[in-house]
Tab-separated table of C-alpha atoms in Angstrom:
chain	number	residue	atom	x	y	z
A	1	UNK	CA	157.796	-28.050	-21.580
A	2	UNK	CA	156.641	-31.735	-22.268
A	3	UNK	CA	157.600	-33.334	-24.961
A	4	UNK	CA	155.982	-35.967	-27.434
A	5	UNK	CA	153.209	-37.936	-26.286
A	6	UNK	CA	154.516	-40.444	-28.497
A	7	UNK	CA	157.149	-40.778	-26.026
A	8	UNK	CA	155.270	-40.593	-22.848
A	9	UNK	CA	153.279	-43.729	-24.505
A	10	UNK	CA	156.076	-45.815	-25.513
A	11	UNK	CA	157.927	-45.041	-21.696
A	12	UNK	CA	154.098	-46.436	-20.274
A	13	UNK	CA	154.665	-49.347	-21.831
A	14	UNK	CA	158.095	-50.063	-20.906
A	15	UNK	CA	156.569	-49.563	-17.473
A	16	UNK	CA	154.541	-52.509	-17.806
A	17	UNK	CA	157.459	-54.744	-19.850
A	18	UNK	CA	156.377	-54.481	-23.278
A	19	UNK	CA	159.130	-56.160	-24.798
A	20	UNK	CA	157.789	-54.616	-27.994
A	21	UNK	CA	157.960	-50.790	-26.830
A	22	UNK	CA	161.534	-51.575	-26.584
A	23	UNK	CA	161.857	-52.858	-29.930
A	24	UNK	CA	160.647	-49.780	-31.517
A	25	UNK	CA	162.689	-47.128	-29.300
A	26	UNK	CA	165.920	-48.741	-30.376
A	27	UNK	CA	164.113	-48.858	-33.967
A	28	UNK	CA	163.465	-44.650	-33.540
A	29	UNK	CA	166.663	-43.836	-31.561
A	30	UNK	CA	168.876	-46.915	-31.960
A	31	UNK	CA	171.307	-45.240	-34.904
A	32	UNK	CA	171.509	-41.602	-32.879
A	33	UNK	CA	172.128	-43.634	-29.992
A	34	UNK	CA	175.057	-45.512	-31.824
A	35	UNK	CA	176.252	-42.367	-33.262
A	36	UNK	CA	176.612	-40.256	-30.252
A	37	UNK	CA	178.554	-43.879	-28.702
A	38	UNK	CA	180.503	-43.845	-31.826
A	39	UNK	CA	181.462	-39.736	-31.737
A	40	UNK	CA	182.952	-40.298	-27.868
A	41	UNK	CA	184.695	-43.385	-27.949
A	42	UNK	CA	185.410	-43.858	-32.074
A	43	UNK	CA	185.479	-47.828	-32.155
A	44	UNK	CA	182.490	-49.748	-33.808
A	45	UNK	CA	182.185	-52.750	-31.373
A	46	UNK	CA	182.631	-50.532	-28.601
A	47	UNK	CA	180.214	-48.343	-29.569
A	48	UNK	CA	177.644	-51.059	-29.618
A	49	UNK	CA	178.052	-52.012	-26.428
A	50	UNK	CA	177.491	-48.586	-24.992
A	51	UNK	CA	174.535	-48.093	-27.126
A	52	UNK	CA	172.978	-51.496	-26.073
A	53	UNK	CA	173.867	-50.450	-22.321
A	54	UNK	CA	171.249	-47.586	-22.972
A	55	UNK	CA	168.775	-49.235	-23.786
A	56	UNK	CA	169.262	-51.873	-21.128
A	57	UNK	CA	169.294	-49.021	-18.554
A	58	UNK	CA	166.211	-47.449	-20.088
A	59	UNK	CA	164.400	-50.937	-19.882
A	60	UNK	CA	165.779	-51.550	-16.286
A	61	UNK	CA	164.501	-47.995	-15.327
A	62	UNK	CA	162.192	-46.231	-17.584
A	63	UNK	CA	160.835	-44.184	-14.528
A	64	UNK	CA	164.555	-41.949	-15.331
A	65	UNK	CA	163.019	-40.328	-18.205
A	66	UNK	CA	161.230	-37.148	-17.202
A	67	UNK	CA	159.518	-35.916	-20.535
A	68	UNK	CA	158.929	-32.086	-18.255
A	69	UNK	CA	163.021	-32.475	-19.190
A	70	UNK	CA	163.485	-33.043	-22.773
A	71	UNK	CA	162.496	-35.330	-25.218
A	72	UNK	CA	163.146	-39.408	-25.062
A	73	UNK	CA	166.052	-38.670	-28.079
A	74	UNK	CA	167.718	-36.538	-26.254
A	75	UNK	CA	167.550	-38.480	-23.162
A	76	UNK	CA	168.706	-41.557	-24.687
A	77	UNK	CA	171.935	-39.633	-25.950
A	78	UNK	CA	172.800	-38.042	-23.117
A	79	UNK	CA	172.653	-41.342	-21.460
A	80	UNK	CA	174.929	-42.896	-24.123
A	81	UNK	CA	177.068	-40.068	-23.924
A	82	UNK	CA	177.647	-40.247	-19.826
A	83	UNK	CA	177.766	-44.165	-20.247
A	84	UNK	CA	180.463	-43.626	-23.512
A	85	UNK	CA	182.592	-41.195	-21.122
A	86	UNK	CA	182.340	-43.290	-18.307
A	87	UNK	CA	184.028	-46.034	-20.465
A	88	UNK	CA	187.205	-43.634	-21.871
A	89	UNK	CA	187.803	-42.031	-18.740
A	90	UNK	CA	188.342	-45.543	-17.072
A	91	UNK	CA	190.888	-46.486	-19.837
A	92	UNK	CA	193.147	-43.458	-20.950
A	93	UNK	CA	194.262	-45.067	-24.016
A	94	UNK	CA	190.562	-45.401	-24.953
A	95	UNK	CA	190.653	-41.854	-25.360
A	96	UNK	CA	190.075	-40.226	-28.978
A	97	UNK	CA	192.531	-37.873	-29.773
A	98	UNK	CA	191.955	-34.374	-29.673
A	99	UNK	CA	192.394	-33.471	-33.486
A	100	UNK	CA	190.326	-36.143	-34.598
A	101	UNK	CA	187.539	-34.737	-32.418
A	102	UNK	CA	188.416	-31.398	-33.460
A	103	UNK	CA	188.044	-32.154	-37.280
A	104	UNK	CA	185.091	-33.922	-36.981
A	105	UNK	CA	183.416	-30.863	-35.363
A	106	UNK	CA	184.188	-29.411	-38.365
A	107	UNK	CA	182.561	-31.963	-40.637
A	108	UNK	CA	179.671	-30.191	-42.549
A	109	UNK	CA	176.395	-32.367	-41.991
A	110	UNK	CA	175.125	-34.377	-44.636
A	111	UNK	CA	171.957	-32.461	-46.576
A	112	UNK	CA	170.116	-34.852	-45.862
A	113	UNK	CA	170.081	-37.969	-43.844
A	114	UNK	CA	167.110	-40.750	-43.220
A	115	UNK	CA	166.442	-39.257	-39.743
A	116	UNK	CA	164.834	-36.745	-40.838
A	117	UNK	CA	166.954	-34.152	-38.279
A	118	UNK	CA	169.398	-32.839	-41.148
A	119	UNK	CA	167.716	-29.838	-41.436
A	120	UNK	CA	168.138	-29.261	-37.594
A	121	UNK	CA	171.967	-30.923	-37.326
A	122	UNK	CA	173.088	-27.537	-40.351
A	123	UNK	CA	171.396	-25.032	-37.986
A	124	UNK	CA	173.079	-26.175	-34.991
A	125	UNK	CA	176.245	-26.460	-36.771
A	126	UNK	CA	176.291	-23.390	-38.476
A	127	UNK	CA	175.247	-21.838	-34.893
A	128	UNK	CA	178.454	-23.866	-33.255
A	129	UNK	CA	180.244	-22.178	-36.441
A	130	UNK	CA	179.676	-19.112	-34.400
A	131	UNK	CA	181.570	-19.913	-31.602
A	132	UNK	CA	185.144	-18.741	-31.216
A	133	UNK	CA	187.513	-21.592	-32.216
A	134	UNK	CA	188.828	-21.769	-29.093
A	135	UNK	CA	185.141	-21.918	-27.496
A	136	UNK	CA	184.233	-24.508	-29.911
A	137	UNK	CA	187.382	-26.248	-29.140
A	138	UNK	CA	187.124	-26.912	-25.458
A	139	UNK	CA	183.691	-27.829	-25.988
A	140	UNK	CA	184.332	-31.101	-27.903
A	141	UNK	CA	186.813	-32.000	-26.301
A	142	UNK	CA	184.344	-31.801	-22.939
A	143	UNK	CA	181.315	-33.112	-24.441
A	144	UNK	CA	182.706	-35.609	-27.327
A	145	UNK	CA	185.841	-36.151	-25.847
A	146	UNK	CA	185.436	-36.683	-22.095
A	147	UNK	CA	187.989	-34.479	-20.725
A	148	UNK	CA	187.186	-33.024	-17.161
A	149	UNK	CA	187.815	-29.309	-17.151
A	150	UNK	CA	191.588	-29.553	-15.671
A	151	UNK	CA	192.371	-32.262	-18.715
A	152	UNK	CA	191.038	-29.208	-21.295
A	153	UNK	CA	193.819	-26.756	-19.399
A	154	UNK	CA	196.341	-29.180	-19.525
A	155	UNK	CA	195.935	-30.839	-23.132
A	156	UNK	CA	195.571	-27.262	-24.416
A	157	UNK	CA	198.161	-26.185	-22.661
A	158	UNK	CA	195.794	-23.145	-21.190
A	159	UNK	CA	194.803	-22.270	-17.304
A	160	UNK	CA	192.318	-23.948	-15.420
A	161	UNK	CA	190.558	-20.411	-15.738
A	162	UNK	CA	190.492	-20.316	-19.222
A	163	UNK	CA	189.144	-23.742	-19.438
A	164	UNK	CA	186.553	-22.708	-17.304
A	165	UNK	CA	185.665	-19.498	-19.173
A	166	UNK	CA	185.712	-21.251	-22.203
A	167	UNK	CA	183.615	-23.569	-21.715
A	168	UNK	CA	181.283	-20.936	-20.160
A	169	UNK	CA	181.854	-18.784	-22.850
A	170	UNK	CA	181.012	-21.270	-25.362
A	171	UNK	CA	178.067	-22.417	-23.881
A	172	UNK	CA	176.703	-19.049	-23.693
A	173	UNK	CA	177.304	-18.023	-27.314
A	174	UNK	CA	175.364	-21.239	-28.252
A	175	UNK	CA	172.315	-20.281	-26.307
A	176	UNK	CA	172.490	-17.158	-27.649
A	177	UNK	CA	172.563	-18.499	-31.211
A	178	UNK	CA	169.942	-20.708	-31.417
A	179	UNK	CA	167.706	-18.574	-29.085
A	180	UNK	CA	168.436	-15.586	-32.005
A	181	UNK	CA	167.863	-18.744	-34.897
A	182	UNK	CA	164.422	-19.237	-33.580
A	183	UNK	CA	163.361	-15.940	-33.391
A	184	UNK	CA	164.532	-15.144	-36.353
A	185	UNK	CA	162.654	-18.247	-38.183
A	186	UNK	CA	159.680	-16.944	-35.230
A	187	UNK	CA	159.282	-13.685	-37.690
A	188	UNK	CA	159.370	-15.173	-41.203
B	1	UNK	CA	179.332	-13.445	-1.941
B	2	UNK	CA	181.521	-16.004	-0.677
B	3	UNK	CA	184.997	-17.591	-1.621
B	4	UNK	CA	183.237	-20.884	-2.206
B	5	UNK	CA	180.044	-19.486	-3.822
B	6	UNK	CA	182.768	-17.505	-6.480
B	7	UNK	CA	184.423	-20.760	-6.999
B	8	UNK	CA	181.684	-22.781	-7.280
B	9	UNK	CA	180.118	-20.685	-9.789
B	10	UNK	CA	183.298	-20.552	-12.124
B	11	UNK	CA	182.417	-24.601	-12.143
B	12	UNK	CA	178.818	-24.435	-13.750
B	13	UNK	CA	179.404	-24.696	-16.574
B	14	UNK	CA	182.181	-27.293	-16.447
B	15	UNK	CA	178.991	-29.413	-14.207
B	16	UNK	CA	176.815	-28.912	-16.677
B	17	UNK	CA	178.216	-30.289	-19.587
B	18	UNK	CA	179.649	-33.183	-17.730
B	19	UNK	CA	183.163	-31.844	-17.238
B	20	UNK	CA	183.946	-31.792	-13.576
B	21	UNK	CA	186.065	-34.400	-12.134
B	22	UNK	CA	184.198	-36.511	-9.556
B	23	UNK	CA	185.241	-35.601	-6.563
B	24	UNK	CA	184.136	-32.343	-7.050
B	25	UNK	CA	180.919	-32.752	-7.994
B	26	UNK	CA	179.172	-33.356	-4.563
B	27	UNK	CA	180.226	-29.832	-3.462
B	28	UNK	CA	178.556	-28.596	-6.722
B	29	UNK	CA	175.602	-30.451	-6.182
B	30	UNK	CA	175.390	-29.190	-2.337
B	31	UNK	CA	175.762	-25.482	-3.222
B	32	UNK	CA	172.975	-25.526	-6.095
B	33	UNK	CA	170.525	-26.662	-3.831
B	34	UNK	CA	170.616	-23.571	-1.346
B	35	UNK	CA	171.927	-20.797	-4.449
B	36	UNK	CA	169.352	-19.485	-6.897
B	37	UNK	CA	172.038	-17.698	-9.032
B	38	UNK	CA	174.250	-20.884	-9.588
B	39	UNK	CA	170.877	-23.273	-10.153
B	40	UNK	CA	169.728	-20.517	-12.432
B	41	UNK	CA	172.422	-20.673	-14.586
B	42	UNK	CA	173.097	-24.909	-14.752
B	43	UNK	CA	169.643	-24.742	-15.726
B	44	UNK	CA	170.054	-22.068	-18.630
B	45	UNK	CA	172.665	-24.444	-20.435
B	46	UNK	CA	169.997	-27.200	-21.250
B	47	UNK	CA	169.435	-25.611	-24.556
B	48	UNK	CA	173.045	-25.949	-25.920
B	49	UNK	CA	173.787	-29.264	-24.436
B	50	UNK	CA	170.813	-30.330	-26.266
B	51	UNK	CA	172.207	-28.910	-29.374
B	52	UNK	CA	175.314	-30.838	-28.828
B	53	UNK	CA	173.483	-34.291	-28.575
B	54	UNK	CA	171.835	-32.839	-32.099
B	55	UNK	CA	174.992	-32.748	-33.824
B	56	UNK	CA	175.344	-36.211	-33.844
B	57	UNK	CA	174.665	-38.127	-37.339
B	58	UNK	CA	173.165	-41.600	-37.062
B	59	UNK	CA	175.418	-44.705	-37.038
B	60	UNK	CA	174.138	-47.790	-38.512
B	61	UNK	CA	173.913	-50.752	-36.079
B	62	UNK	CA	174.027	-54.473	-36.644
B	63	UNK	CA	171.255	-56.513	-37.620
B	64	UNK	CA	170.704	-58.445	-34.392
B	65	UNK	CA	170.925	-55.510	-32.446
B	66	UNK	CA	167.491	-55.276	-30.332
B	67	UNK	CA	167.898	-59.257	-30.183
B	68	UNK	CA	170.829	-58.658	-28.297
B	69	UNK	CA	169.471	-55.720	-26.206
B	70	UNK	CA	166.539	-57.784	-25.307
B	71	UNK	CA	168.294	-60.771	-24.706
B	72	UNK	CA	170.927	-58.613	-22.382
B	73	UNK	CA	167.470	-56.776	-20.701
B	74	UNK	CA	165.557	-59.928	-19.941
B	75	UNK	CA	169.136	-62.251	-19.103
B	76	UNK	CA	167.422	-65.087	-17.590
B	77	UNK	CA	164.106	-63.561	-16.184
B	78	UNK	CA	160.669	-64.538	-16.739
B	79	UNK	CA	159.201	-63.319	-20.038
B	80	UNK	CA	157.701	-59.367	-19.128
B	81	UNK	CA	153.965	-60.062	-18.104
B	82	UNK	CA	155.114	-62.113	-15.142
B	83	UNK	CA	157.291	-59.878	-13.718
B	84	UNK	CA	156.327	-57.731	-10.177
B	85	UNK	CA	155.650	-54.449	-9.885
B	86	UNK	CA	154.711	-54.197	-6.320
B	87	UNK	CA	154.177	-56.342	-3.202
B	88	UNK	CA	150.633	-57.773	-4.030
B	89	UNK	CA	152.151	-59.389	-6.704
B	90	UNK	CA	155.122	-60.519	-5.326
B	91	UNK	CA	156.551	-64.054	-5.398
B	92	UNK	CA	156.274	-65.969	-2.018
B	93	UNK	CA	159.945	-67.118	-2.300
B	94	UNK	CA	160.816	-63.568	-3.189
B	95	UNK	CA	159.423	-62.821	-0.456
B	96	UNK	CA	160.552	-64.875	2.092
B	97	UNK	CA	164.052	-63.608	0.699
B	98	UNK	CA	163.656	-60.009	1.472
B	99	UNK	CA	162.982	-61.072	4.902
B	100	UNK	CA	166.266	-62.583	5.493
B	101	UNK	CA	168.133	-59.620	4.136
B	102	UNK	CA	165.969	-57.137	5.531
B	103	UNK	CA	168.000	-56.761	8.790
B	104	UNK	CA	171.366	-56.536	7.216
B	105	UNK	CA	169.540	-53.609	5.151
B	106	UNK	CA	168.735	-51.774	8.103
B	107	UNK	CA	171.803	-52.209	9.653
B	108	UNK	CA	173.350	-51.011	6.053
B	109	UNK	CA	171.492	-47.508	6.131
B	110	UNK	CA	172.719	-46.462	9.359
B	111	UNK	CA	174.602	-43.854	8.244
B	112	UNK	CA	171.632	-42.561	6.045
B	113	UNK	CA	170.428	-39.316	7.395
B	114	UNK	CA	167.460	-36.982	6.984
B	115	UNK	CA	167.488	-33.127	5.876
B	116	UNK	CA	164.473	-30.975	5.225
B	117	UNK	CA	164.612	-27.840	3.016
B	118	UNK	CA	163.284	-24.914	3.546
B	119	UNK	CA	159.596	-24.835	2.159
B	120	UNK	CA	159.927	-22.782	-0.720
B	121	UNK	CA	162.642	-23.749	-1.812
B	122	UNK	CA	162.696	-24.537	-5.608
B	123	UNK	CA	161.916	-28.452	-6.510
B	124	UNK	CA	163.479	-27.914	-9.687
B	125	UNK	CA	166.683	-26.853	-8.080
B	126	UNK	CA	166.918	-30.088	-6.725
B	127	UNK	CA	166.266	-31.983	-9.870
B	128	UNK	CA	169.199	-29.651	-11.599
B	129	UNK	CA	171.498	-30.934	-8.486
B	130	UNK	CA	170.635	-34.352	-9.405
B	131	UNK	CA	170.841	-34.037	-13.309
B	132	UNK	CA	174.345	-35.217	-13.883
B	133	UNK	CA	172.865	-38.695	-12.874
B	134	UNK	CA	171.466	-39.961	-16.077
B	135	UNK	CA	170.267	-42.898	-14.456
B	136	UNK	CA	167.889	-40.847	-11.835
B	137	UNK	CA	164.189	-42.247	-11.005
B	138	UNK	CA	161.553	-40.202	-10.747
B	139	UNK	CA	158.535	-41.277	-8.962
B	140	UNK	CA	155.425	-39.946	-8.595
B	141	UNK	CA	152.203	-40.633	-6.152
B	142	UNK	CA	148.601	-40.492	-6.319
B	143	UNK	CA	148.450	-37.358	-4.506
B	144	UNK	CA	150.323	-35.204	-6.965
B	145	UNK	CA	153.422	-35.599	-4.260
B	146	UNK	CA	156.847	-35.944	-6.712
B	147	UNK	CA	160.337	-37.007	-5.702
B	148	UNK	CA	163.523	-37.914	-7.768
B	149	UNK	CA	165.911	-40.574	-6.693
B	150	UNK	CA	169.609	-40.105	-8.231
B	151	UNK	CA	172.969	-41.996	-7.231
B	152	UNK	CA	175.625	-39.886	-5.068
B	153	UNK	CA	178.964	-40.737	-4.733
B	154	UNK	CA	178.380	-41.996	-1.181
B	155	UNK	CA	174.811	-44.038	-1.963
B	156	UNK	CA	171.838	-42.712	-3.187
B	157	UNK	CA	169.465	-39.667	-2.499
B	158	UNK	CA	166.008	-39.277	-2.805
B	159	UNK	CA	164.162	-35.216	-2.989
B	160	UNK	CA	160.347	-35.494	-2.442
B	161	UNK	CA	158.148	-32.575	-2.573
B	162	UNK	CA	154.770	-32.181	-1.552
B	163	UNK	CA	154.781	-36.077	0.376
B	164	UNK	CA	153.053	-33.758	3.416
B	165	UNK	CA	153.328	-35.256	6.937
B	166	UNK	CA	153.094	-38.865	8.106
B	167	UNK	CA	150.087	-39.851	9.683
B	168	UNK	CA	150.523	-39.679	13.603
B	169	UNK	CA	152.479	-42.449	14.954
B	170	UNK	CA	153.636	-43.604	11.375
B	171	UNK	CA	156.548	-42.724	8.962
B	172	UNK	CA	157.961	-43.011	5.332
B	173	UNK	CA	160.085	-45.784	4.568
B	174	UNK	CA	162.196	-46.153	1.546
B	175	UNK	CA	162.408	-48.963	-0.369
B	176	UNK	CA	164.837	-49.684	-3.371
B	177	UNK	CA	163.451	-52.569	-6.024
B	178	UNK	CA	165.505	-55.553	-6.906
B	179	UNK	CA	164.208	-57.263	-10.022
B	180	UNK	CA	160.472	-56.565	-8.383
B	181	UNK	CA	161.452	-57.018	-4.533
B	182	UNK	CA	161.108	-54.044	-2.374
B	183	UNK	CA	164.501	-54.054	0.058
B	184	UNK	CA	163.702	-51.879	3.070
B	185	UNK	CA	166.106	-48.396	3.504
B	186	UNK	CA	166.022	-45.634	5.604
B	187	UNK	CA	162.525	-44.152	7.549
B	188	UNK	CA	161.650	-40.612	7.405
B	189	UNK	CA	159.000	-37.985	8.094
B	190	UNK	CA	158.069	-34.922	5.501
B	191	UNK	CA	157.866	-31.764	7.531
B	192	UNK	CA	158.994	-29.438	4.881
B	193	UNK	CA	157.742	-28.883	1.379
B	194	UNK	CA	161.413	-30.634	-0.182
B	195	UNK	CA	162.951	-33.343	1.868
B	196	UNK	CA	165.913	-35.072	1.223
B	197	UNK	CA	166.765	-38.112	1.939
B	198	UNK	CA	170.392	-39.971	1.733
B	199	UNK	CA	171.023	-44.073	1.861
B	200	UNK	CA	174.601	-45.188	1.978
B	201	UNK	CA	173.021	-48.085	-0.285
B	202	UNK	CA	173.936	-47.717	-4.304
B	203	UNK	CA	171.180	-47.356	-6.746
B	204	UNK	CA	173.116	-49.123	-9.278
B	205	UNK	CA	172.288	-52.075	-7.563
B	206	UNK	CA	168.263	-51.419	-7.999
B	207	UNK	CA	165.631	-51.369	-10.674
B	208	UNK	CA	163.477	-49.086	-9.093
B	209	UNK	CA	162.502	-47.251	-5.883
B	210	UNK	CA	159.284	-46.530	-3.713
B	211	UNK	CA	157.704	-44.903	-0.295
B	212	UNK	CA	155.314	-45.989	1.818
B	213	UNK	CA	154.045	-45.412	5.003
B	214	UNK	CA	155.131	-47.739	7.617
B	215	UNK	CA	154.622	-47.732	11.637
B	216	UNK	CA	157.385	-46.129	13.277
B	217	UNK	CA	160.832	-47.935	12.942
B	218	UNK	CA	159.935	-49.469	9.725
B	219	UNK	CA	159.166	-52.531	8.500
B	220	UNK	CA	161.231	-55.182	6.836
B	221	UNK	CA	158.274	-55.735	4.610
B	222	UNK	CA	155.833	-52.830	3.198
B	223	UNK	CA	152.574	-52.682	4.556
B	224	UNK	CA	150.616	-50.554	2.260
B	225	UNK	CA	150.729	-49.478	-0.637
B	226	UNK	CA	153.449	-46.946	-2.324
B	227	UNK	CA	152.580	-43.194	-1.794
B	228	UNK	CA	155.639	-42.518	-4.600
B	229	UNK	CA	156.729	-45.383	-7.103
B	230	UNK	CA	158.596	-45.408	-9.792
C-alpha cells in the first residue's frame, strides 16, 4: 500500500534541495520525531540531537523513504528510534531504566493532543493493554529501551527462549488486536 | 527443516523489532533471502511495529530547531539549487577529483563480489533482508528496473530487479555519490531477475548511489547516463 501523496510530494522536493520541503517535514513530524528520541534515550538535549540527526539523514538521502513501505511519519520514527538506540547501546549508562520504561508504557494517552493522532495512540494502547504483562514487558524494553534479545533474558532474569517467545508472542497478539480493531470498526 | 533454519526462525521476531545483537544479524539477513516461511513472517510484524512508533506522544522542540537542522544539512555547501545531481552537471574540479581517487576505489572493492538469485525469487524478500537499515536507498530507473542499496556490516549491498542484461560487450558499474560526485565501485552483469551486489565500501560515507552501463572493466568516470539513481 502507498501512502500519502502528500508525502511522496514533499520527498520530490527534497530530491531537488528544497530547503523549504524540509522546513515543513520537521514542522509535520518534528515533535513525534522528538518524542519517540525522547521515549528511548529520556534526556531533552539528547533527544534533540537524535531528532535533528533524522532529519539530516532524510535530507542527505531522501531516496531511503519507500512510501510502498509505510508512511513518511512512521519512517521518520523508526529512523529516530534506530538512530536513539544506536546512541544508548554505545554508552550503557545512557540506558533508561527498565521501570521507568515500564511505567511509562502504562501511561494512559492524553484525550486529546494537537497531532491530531490521540484517537489512534488510545486504540493502540488499549490493544497493547491486551498483551500479557510479561509480553508487553519485553517489548519496551526491546523497542523503547534498546535491549538486544539476550539483555531482555538477562535483565529479566528469564531464558534466552523466553525472551524470544515473548517477544514473538507479543508481537503476534498485537497484530492480532489491531487486525480484530479494524474489523470491528470495518462493520459499524 | 534444518538446525539453523529452527534457530534462525526463533530470531524473527527479535530482527524485526530491532533486537538482535549485531553480529547476528548478517546470518538473519542471509537466511531470509532464500526462506519464504522466515521472510513471511518478518514481514507480518510491520503492523505492530508501526503501532509501537504510534504510541509515542509529541515532544515539543526548541524554537531554532529547523535553523539548526538546516544549518547542520547544508554545513558549508552551496545553497540547494547549485548542488549536482548527476555527471552533466558536475563541477570540473569535482571532477578532476574523482579521477584521482578513482583507482584507489577500484582497488578498494576488490573484495566486492557478485551473486545472482534465482529468478523468481521474491524482490520483496530482499527489501525485508535489508529493512533493519533505516538508512537504505532505493533507486529506481526509467525502465521500471528497481534496486535497494542498504549498509552491511562488511560495506554495502545493492538488490536490483528487473536491470535485464548488459548490452554485449558492456557492464553495470556502481557508483556511490559524495556530496554530488559519482565514486566508481564494483562492475556487474544482471543475468537473473534479483542480483545482488556487495562493496566492501560503507554507505555511511555516501549521499546517494547509481548504475550505469559502462564498457567492460569500468570506468573511473560514468559514461552515460544512470539506468537506477537514487
Amino acid at each position: 500500500m502507498a501512502y500519502g501523496g502528500s508525502d511522496t510530494a514533499l520527498i520530490d522536493r527534497l530530491m531537488t534541495r528544497d530547503e523549504s520541503a524540509l522546513r515543513e517535514v520537521i514542522d509535520l513530524y518534528g515533535g513525534i520525531v522528538n518524542g519517540m528520541a525522547r521515549r528511548v534515550v529520556g534526556d531533552t538535549a539528547m533527544a534533540e540531537e537524535v531528532a535533528q540527526d533524522a532529519f539530516v539523514t532524510l535530507w542527505r538521502r531522501p531516496g531511503a523513504f519507500d512510501p510502498d513501505r509505510g508512511s513518511l511519519k512512521t519512517f521518520l520514527t523508526t529512523v529516530a528510534r534506530n538512530k536513539a538506540v544506536d546512541l544508548i547501546r554505545r554508552e550503557e549508562a545512557n540506558k533508561r531504566k527498565k521501570d521507568a520504561l515500564i511505567e511509562e508504557m502504562k501511561v494512559e494517552p492524553a484525550t486529546s493532543g494537537f497531532d491530531g493522532d490521540a484517537d489512534r495512540r488510545a486504540e493502540i494502547h488499549d490493544a497493547l493493554g491486551r498483551l500479557s504483562g510479561v509480553q508487553r514487558e519485553a517489548i519496551t524494553l526491546a523497542y523503547f529501551g534498546g535491549r538486544t534479545y539476550r539483555e531482555v533474558a538477562d535483565e529479566l532474569g528469564i531464558a534466552e527462549g523466553t525472551a524470544k517467545t515473548r517477544l514473538r508472542d507479543g508481537l503476534k497478539k498485537l497484530r492480532t488486536v489491531l487486525a480484530d480493531a479494524r474489523d470491528e470498526a470495518n462493520d459499524d | 527443516m534444518t538446525n539453523t533454519h529452527d534457530q534462525i526462525h526463533s530470531l524473527i521476531a527479535a530482527y524485526a523489532i530491532g533486537a538482535v545483537p549485531e553480529e547476528e544479524i548478517p546470518a538473519i539477513r542471509a537466511h531470509i533471502l532464500t526462506c519464504d516461511q522466515c521472510f513471511g513472517e518478518a514481514e507480518s510484524y510491520a503492523s505492530s511495529l508501526a503501532a509501537l512508533t504510534e504510541t509515542v506522544e509529541p515532544a515539543p522542540l526548541s524554537k531554532d530547531f529547523a535553523d539548526r537542522v538546516l544549518k547542520e544539512a547544508l554545513g558549508d555547501r552551496e545553497p540547494s539549487a547549485a548542488r549536482t545531481r548527476w555527471l552533466p552537471r558536475l563541477r570540473p574540479a569535482a571532477l578532476r577529483a574523482v579521477a584521482a581517487v578513482a583507482i584507489v576505489a577500484l582497488l578498494a572493492v576488490s573484495a566486492s563480489y557478485v551473486r545472482s538469485v534465482d529468478r523468481g525469487r521474491d524482490y520483496q524478500r530482499v527489501l525485508t533482508a535489508l529493512v533493519r537499515d533505516p538508512n537504505a536507498l532505493t533507486l529506481r530507473g526509467p525502465g521500471g528496473a528497481e534496486a535497494i542499496i542498504a549498509s552491511t556490516n562488511e560495506g554495502t549491498v545493492l538488490a536490483a530487479v528487473d536491470l535485464g542484461e548488459a548490452p554485449d560487450g558492456r557492464v553495470y558499474q556502481l557508483w556511490l555519490m559524495d556530496d554530488g560526485v559519482p565514486v566508481p565501485d564494483i562492475t556487474f552483469d544482471a543475468t537473473d531477475a534479483v542480483v545482488i551486489v556487495e562493496s566492501t565500501r560503507s554507505l555511511e560515507d555516501f549521499d546517494g548511489a547509481a548504475v550505469t552501463v559502462e564498457p567492460e572493466g569500468g570506468s573511473e568516470l560514468p559514461t552515460t547516463n544512470p539506468v537506477l539513481s537514487s
